[in-house]
Coordinates of C-alpha atoms in Angstrom, one line a residue:
X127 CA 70.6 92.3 112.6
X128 CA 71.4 93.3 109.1
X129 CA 72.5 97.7 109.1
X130 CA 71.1 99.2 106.3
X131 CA 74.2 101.2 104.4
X132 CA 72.8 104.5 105.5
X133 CA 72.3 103.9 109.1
X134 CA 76.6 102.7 108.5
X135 CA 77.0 105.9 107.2
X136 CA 75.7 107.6 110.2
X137 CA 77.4 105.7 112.9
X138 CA 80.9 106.1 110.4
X139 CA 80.5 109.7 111.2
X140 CA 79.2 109.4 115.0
X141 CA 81.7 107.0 115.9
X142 CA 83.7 108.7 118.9
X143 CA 87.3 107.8 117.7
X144 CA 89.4 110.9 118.3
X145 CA 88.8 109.9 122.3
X146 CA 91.7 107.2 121.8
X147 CA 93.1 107.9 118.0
X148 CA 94.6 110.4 115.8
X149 CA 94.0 111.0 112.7
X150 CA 96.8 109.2 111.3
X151 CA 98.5 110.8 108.0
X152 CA 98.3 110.4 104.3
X153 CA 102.0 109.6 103.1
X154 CA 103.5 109.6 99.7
X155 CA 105.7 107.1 98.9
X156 CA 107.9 109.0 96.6
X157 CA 110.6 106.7 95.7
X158 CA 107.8 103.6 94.6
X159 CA 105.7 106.2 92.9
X160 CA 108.8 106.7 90.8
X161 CA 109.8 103.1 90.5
X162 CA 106.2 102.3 89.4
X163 CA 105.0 105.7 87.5
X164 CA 102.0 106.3 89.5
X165 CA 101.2 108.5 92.6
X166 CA 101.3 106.0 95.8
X167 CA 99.8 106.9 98.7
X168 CA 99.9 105.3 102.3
X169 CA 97.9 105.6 105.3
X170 CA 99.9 105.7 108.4
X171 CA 97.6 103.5 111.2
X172 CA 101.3 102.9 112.8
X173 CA 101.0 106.1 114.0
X174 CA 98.2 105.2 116.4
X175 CA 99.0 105.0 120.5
X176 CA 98.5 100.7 119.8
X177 CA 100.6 100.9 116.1
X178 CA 97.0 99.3 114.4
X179 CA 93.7 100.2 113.5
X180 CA 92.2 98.0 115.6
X181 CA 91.6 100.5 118.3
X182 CA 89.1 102.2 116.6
X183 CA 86.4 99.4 115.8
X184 CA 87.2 98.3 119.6
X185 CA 86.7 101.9 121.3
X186 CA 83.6 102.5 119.5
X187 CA 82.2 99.1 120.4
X188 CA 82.8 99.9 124.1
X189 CA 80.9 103.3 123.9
X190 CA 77.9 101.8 122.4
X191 CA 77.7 99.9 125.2
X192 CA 75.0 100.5 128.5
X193 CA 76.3 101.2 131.9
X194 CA 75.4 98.1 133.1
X195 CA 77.3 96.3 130.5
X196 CA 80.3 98.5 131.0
X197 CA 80.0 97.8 134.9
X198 CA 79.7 94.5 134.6
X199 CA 82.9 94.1 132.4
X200 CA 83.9 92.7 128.7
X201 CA 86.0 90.3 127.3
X202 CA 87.7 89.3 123.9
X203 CA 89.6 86.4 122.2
X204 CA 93.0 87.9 120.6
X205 CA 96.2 87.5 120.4
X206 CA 97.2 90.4 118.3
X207 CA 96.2 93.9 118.0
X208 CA 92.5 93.4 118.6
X209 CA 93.4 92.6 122.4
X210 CA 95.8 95.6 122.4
X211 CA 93.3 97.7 121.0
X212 CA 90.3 96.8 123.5
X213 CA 92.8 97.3 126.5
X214 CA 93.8 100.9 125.6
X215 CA 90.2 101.6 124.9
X216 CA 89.0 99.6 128.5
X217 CA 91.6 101.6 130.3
X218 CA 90.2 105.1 128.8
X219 CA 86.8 104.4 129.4
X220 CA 87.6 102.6 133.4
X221 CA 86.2 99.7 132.1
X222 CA 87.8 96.0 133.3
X223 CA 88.8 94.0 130.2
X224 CA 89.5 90.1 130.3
X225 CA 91.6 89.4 127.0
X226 CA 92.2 85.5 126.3
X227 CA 95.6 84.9 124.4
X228 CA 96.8 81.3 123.6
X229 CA 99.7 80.1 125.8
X230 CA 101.9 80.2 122.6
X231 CA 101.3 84.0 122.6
X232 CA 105.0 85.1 122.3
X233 CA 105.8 87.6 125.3
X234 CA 106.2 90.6 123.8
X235 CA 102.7 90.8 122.9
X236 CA 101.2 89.6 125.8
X237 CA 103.3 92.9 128.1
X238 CA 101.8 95.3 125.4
X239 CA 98.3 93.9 126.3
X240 CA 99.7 94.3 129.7
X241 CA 100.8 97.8 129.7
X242 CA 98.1 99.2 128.0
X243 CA 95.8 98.1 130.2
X244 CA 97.0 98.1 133.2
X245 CA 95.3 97.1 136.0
X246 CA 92.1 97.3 133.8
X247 CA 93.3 94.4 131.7
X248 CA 92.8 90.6 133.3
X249 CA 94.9 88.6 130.9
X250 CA 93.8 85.1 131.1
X251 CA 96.4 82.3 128.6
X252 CA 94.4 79.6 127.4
X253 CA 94.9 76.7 124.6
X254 CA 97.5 76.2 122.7
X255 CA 95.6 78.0 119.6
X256 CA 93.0 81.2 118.3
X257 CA 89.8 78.7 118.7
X258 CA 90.8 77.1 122.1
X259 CA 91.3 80.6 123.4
X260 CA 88.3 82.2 121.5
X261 CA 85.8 79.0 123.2
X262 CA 87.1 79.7 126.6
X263 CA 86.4 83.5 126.2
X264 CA 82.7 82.6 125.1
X265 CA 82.2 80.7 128.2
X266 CA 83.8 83.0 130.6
X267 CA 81.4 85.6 129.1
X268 CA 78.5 83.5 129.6
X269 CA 79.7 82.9 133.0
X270 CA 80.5 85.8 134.2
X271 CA 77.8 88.1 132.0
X272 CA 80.8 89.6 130.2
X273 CA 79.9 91.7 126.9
X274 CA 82.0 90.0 124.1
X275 CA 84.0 92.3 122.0
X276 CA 84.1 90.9 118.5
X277 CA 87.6 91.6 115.9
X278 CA 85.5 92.1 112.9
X279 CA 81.9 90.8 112.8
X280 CA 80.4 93.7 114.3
X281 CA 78.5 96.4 112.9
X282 CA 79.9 98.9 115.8
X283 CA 83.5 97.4 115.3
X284 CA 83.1 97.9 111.6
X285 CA 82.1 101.4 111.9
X286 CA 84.6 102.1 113.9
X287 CA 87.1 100.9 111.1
X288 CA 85.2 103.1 108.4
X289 CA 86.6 106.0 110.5
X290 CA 89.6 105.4 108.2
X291 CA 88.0 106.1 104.9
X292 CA 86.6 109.1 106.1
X293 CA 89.5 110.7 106.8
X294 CA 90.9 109.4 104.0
X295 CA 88.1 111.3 101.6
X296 CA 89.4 114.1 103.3
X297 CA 92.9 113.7 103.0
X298 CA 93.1 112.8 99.2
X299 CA 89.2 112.7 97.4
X300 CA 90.9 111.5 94.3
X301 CA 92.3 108.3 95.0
X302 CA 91.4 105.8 91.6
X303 CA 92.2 102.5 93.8
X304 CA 91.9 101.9 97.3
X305 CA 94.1 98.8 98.3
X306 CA 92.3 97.1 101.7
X307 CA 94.2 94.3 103.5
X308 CA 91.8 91.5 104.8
X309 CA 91.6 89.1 107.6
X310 CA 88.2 88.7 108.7
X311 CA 87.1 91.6 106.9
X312 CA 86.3 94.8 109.4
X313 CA 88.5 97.1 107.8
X314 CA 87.3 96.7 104.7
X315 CA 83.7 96.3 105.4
X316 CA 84.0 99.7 107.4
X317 CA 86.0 101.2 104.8
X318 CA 84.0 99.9 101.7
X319 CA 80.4 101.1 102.5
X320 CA 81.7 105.0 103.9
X321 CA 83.3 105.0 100.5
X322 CA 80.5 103.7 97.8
X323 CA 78.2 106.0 99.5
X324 CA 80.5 109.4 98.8
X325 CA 82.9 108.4 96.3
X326 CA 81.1 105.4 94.4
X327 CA 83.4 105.5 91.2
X328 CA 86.6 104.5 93.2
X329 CA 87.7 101.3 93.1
X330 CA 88.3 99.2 96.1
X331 CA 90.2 95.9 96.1
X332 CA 90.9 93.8 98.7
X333 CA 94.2 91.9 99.4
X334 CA 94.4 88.7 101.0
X335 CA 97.6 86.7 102.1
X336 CA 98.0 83.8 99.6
X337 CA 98.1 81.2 102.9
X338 CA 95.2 82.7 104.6
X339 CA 92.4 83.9 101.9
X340 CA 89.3 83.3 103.0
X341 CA 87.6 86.0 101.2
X342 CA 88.2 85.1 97.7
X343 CA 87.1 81.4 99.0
X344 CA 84.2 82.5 100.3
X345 CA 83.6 84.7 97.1
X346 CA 84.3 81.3 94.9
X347 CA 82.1 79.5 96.8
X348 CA 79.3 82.3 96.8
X349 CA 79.3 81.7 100.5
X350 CA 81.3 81.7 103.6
X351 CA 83.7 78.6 103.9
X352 CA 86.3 77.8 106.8
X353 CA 89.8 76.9 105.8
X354 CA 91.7 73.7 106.7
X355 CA 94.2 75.5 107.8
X356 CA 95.9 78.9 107.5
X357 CA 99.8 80.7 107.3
X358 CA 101.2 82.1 110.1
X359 CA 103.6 84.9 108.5
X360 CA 101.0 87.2 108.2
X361 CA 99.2 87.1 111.5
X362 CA 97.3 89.8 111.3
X363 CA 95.1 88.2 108.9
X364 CA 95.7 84.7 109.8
X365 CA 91.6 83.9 109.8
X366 CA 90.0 80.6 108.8
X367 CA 86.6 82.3 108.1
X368 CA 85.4 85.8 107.6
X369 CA 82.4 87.4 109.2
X370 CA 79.0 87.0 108.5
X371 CA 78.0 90.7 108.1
X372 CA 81.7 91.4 106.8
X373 CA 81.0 89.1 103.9
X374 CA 77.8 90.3 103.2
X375 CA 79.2 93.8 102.6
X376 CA 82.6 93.1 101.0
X377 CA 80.7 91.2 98.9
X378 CA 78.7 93.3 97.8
X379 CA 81.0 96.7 97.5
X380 CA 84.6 95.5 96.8
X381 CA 85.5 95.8 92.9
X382 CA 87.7 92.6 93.3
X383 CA 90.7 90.6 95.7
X384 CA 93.9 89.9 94.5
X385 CA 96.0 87.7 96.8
X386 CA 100.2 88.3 98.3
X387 CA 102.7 85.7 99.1
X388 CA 105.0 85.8 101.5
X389 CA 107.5 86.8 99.6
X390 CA 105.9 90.1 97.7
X391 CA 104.8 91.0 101.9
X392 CA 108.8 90.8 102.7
X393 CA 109.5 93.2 99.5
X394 CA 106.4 95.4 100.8
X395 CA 108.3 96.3 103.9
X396 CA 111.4 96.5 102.5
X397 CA 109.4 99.2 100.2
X398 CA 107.8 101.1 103.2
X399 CA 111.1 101.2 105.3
X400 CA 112.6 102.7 102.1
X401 CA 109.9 105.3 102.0
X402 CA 109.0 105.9 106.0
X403 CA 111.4 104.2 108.4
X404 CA 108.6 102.7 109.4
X405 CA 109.0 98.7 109.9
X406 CA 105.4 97.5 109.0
X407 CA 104.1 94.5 110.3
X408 CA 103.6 91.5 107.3
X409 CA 99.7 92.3 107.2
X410 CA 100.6 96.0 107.6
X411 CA 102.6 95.9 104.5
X412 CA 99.8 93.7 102.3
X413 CA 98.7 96.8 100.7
X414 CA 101.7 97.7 99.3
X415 CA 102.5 94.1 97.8
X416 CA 99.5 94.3 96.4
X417 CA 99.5 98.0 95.1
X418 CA 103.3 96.8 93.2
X419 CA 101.6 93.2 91.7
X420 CA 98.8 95.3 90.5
X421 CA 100.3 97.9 88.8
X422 CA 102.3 95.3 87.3
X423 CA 99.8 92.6 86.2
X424 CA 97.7 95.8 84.7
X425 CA 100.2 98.1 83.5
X426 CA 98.6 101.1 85.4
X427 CA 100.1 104.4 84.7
X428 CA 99.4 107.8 85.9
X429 CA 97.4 106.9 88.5
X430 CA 96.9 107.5 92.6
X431 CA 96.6 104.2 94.2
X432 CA 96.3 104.2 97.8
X433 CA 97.3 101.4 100.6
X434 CA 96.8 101.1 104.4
X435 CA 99.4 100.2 106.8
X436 CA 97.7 98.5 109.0
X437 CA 99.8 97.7 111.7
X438 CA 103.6 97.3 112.6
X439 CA 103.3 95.5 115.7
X440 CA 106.3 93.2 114.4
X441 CA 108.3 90.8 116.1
X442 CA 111.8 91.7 116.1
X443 CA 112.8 88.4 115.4
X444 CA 110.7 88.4 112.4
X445 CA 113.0 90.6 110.6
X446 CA 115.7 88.4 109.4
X447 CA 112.9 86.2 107.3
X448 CA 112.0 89.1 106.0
X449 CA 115.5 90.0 105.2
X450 CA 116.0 86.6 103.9
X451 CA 113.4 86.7 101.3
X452 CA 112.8 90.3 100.5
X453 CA 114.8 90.0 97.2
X454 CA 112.4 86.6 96.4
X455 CA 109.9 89.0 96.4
X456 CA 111.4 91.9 94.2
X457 CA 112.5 89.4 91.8
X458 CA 116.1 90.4 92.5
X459 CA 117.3 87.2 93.4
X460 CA 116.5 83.6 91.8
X461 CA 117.3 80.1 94.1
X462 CA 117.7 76.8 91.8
X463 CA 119.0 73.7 92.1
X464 CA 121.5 72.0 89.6
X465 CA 123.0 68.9 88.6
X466 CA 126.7 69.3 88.0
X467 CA 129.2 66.5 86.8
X468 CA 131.2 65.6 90.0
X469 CA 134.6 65.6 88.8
X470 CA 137.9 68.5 88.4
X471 CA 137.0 72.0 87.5
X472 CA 133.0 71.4 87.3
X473 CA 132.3 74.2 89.5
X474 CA 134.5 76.6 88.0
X475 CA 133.1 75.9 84.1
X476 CA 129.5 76.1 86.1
X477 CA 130.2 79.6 87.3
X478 CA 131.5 80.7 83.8
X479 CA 128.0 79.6 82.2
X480 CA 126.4 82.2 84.9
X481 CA 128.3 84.8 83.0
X482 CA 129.5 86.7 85.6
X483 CA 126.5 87.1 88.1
X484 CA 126.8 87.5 91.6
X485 CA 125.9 84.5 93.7
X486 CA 123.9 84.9 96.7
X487 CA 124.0 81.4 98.1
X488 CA 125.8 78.3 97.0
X489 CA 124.9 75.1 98.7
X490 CA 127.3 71.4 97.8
X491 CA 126.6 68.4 98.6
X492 CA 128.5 64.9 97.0
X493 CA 125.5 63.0 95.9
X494 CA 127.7 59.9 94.0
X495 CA 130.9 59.6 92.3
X496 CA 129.0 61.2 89.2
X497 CA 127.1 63.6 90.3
X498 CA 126.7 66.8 92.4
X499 CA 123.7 68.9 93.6
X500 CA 124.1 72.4 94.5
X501 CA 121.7 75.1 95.4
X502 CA 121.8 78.0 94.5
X503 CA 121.1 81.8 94.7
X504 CA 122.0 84.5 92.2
X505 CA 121.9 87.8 91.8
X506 CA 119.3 89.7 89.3
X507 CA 118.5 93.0 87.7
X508 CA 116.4 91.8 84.9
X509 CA 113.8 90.0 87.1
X510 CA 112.3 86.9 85.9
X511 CA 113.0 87.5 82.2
X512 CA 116.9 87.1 83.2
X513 CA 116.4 84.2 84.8
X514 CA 114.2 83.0 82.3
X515 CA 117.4 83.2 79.7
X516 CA 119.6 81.8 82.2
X517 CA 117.8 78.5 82.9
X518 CA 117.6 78.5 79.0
X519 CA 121.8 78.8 78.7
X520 CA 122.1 76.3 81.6
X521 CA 119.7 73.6 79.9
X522 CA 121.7 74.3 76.3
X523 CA 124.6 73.6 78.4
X524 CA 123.6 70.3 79.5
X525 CA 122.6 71.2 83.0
X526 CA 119.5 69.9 84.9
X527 CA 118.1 72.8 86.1
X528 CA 115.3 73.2 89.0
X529 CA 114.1 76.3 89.7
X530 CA 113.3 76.4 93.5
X531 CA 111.8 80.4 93.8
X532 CA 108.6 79.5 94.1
X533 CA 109.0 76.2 95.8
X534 CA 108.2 77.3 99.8
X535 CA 109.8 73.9 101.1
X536 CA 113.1 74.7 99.3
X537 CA 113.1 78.1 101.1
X538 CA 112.4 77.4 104.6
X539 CA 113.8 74.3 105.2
X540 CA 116.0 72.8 102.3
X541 CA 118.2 75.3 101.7
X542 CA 119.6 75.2 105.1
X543 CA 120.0 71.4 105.1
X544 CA 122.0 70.9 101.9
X545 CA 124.2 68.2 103.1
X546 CA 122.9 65.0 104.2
X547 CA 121.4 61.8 102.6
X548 CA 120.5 58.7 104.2
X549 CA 123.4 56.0 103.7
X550 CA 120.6 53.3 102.7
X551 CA 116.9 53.9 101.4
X552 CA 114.6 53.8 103.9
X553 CA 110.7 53.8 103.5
X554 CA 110.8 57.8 104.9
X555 CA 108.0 59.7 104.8
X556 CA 108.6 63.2 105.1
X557 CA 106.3 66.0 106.7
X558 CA 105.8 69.8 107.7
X559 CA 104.7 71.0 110.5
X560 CA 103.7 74.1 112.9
X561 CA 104.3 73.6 116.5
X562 CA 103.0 75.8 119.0
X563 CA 105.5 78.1 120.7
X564 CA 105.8 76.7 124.3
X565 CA 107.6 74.2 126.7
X566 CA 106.4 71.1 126.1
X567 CA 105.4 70.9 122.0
X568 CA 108.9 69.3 121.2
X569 CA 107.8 66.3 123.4
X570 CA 104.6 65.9 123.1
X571 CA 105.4 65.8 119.0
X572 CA 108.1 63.0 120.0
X573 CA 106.3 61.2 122.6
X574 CA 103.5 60.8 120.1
X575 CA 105.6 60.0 117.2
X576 CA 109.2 59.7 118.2
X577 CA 108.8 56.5 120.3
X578 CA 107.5 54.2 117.4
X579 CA 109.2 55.2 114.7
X580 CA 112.4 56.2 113.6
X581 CA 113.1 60.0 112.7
X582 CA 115.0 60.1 110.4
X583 CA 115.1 63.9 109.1
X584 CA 114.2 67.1 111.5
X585 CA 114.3 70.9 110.7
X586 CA 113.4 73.5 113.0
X587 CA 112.2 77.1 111.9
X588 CA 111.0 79.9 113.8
X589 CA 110.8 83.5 112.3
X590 CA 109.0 85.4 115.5
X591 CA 105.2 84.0 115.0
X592 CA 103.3 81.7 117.9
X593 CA 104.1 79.0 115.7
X594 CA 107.5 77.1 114.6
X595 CA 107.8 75.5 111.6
X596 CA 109.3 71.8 111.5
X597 CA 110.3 69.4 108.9
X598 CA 110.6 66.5 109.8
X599 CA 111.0 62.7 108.4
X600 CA 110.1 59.0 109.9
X601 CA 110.4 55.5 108.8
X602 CA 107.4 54.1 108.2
X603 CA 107.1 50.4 107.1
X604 CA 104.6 50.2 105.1
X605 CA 102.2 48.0 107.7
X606 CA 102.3 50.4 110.2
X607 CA 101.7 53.6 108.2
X608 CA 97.4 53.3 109.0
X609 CA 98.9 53.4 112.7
X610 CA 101.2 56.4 111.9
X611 CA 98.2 58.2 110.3
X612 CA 95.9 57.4 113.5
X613 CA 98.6 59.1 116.0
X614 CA 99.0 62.1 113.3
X615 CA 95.9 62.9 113.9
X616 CA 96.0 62.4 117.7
X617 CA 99.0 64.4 117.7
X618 CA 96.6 67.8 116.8
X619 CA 99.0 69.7 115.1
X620 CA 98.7 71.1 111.3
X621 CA 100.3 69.0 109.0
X622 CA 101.7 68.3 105.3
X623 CA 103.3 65.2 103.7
X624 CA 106.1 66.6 101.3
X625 CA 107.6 63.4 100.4
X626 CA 107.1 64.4 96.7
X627 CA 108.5 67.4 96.7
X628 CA 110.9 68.3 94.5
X629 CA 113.3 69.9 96.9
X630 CA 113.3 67.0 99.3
X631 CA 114.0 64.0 96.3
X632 CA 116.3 66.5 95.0
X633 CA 118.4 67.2 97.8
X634 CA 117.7 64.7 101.0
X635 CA 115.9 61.8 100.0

């Protein structure tokens, strides 16, 4: 059933929020509105009892429902603050609540589920991912006669979200640009057609994380398209395809989408800390990335932008990626790789051509009695344009310079494995992959592939998600690689071959 934009106007300001929520406050964030010459404001959905908006498209889904539906129970797919937010709401309202989470679900999340619910809450782990444990929640429903509680694709649950914008009108009517985060698109659906109905000359733009926008592929497209796969930093709006009615709308009333990466989200809450205290969670933070790249890419001045934080249900754990590549993302810090002659007083006549900055990292390996590979991080205040003249002074130099800031592989994995190269070539093939959080995924990935061929490189990474992140190498003769293909694919986890990355041949192969 397609809602007309009035009839959303009307349930926007029906929608019984302020049974469970509060109206969460407007900050400034005075030290990046002075850093960026604009007025920056920040909506603070942290503040609500779950730490997310979510609660408020979930609540107001429940109370449209009938008695009968409410008696006879509901149920939702989530592993994140969609299940938080229905159990909260399911405990105000006496209602029971079955939430399917994925068995990779880390722990923490699964007790806040827990103890916002409480004995209203029947949490039921299923799969080893979202789809495994969002097809088992359709069939309980069926089942049992359960009412399914949609994330996003919901006209109720989008309402519910557009709760936001109008206390936002109230808060600050003069906002020029909205900045929306965007996983499957509720938020700013909700928020999008409250707004163009009062306020139709601000601009709204939706942000999407560079690993997970399905949004601006749909919008490419001109329809809605799944992705092969999406990242797992950002959670929150890790979504292979957006809604049906959420498209339709954000379609329709967003002014455009700019995209993050990981890195700009890891300087976003380094920014928000520095305003709030407040330790936003990576889709939480989106806004803000995208409010700096923005300003930047447009040279906006004068202005009052406003973000949403939409969440900081962080894993602790999580932190010290973010800590790792928050100067990436400010452009503080550059990570290349160099060439250097391997003989007496090399390093020292390297370190004078860097004129004094301050390095960050410094990674040696012996590659052959004439040459050395190092990695390396320095220090910068003049953002790309410094580096810019350094790899220029490096190259006059004679240096072979590689600049790895952008290069993901080089980040996660190679720069903690500077050290080791196989004694002999060997056909390696070399791949990344994300294995599910729980007892068991280590052997399964070598009983599938660790039996019949040789590994001959292996990475772990973890930074707090449900998934790990591996890199990992095998010897593959060349007659057997149609057999190594087959039992990648029987092996069901996502995958990449990297073998031609410049980061591996630089420093492992």
């Amino acid at each position: 059933m397609t809602v007309s934009d009035h009839e959303y106007l009307k349930k926007v300001l029906l929608a019984p929020v302020y049974e469970v929520a509060v109206n969460s406050e407007l900050s400034v964030l005075s030290r990046l509105s002075q850093l960026t010459g604009n007025d920056i404001y920040l909506k603070r959905e942290d503040q609500q009892p779950v730490k997310s908006f979510k609660l408020r498209g979930a609540y107001t889904r429940l109370s449209a429902l009938s008695k009968a539906q409410l008696d006879a129970g509901v149920i939702a797919a989530s592993a994140g603050n969609h299940a938080q937010g229905l159990a909260y709401g399911a405990k105000k309202k006496g209602v029971h609540a079955t939430i399917v989470m994925p068995e990779t679900t880390p722990d923490i999340k699964v007790d806040a589920v827990r103890r916002f619910g409480g004995h209203f809450a029947n949490i039921v782990l299923h799969g080893t991912n979202f789809d495994m444990a969002s097809k088992h929640a359709q069939m309980l429903a069926k089942t049992h006669g359960y009412t399914f509680i949609p994330p996003f694709d919901d006209p109720d649950v989008i309402a519910g979200q557009g709760t936001v914008a109008r206390e936002l009108l109230e808060q600050n009517p003069n906002l020029d640009i909205l900045f929306v985060a965007i996983g499957g698109g509720g938020l700013a659906a909700g928020i999008a057609v409250y707004l163009k109905q009062l306020k139709p000359d601000i601009k709204i733009i939706g942000v999407e994380s560079e690993e997970s926008a399905c949004f601006k592929a749909a919008m490419e497209a001109g329809e809605i398209v799944t992705l092969p796969s999406v990242g797992i930093f950002a959670d929150g709006v890790a979504v292979k395809t957006m809604g049906t009615e959420t498209f339709r709308l954000c379609e329709r009333l967003l002014d455009g989408v700019i995209t993050v990466t990981n890195d700009e989200i890891c300087s976003a809450i380094k920014d928000i800390f520095d305003d709030t205290r407040v330790i936003a969670e990576p889709a939480g933070a989106m806004s803000v990335a995208a409010i700096k790249k923005y300003v930047a890419e447009h040279n906006i001045k004068g202005k009052k932008l406003g973000g949403i934080l939409c969440g900081a249900n962080i894993n602790f754990h999580t932190l010290r990626y973010v800590s790792e590549r928050c100067e990436l993302g400010e452009q503080k810090e550059a990570v290349f790789a160099v060439k250097i002659p391997e003989r007496k007083g090399a390093f020292k006549q390297f370190c004078e051509v860097l004129g004094g900055k301050a390095i960050t990292e410094f990674n040696y390996r012996f590659a052959n009695e004439k040459d050395a590979h190092i990695f390396v991080g320095v220090n910068l205040k003049g953002g790309k344009q410094e580096f810019a003249a350094l790899n220029d002074s490096l190259t006059e130099q004679g240096y072979d310079c590689f600049n790895m800031s952008d290069n993901e592989l080089a980040k996660l994995h190679v720069r903690h494995m500077v050290g080791g190269r196989p004694p002999a070539l060997l056909n390696e093939a070399v791949f990344t992959f994300e294995f599910p959080e729980h007892p068991g995924a280590l052997l399964k990935f070598l009983g599938t592939l660790g039996e019949r061929w040789n590994i001959t490189l292996f990475h772990y990474r973890n930074h707090g998600a449900a998934e790990g992140l591996v890199l990992a190498g095998f010897e593959i003769p060349p007659e057997s690689r149609d057999e190594f293909n087959a039992h990648l694919q029987q092996l069901s986890y996502e995958f990449k071959e990297v073998t031609e990355d410049p980061a591996y041949k630089f420093f492992l192969s």
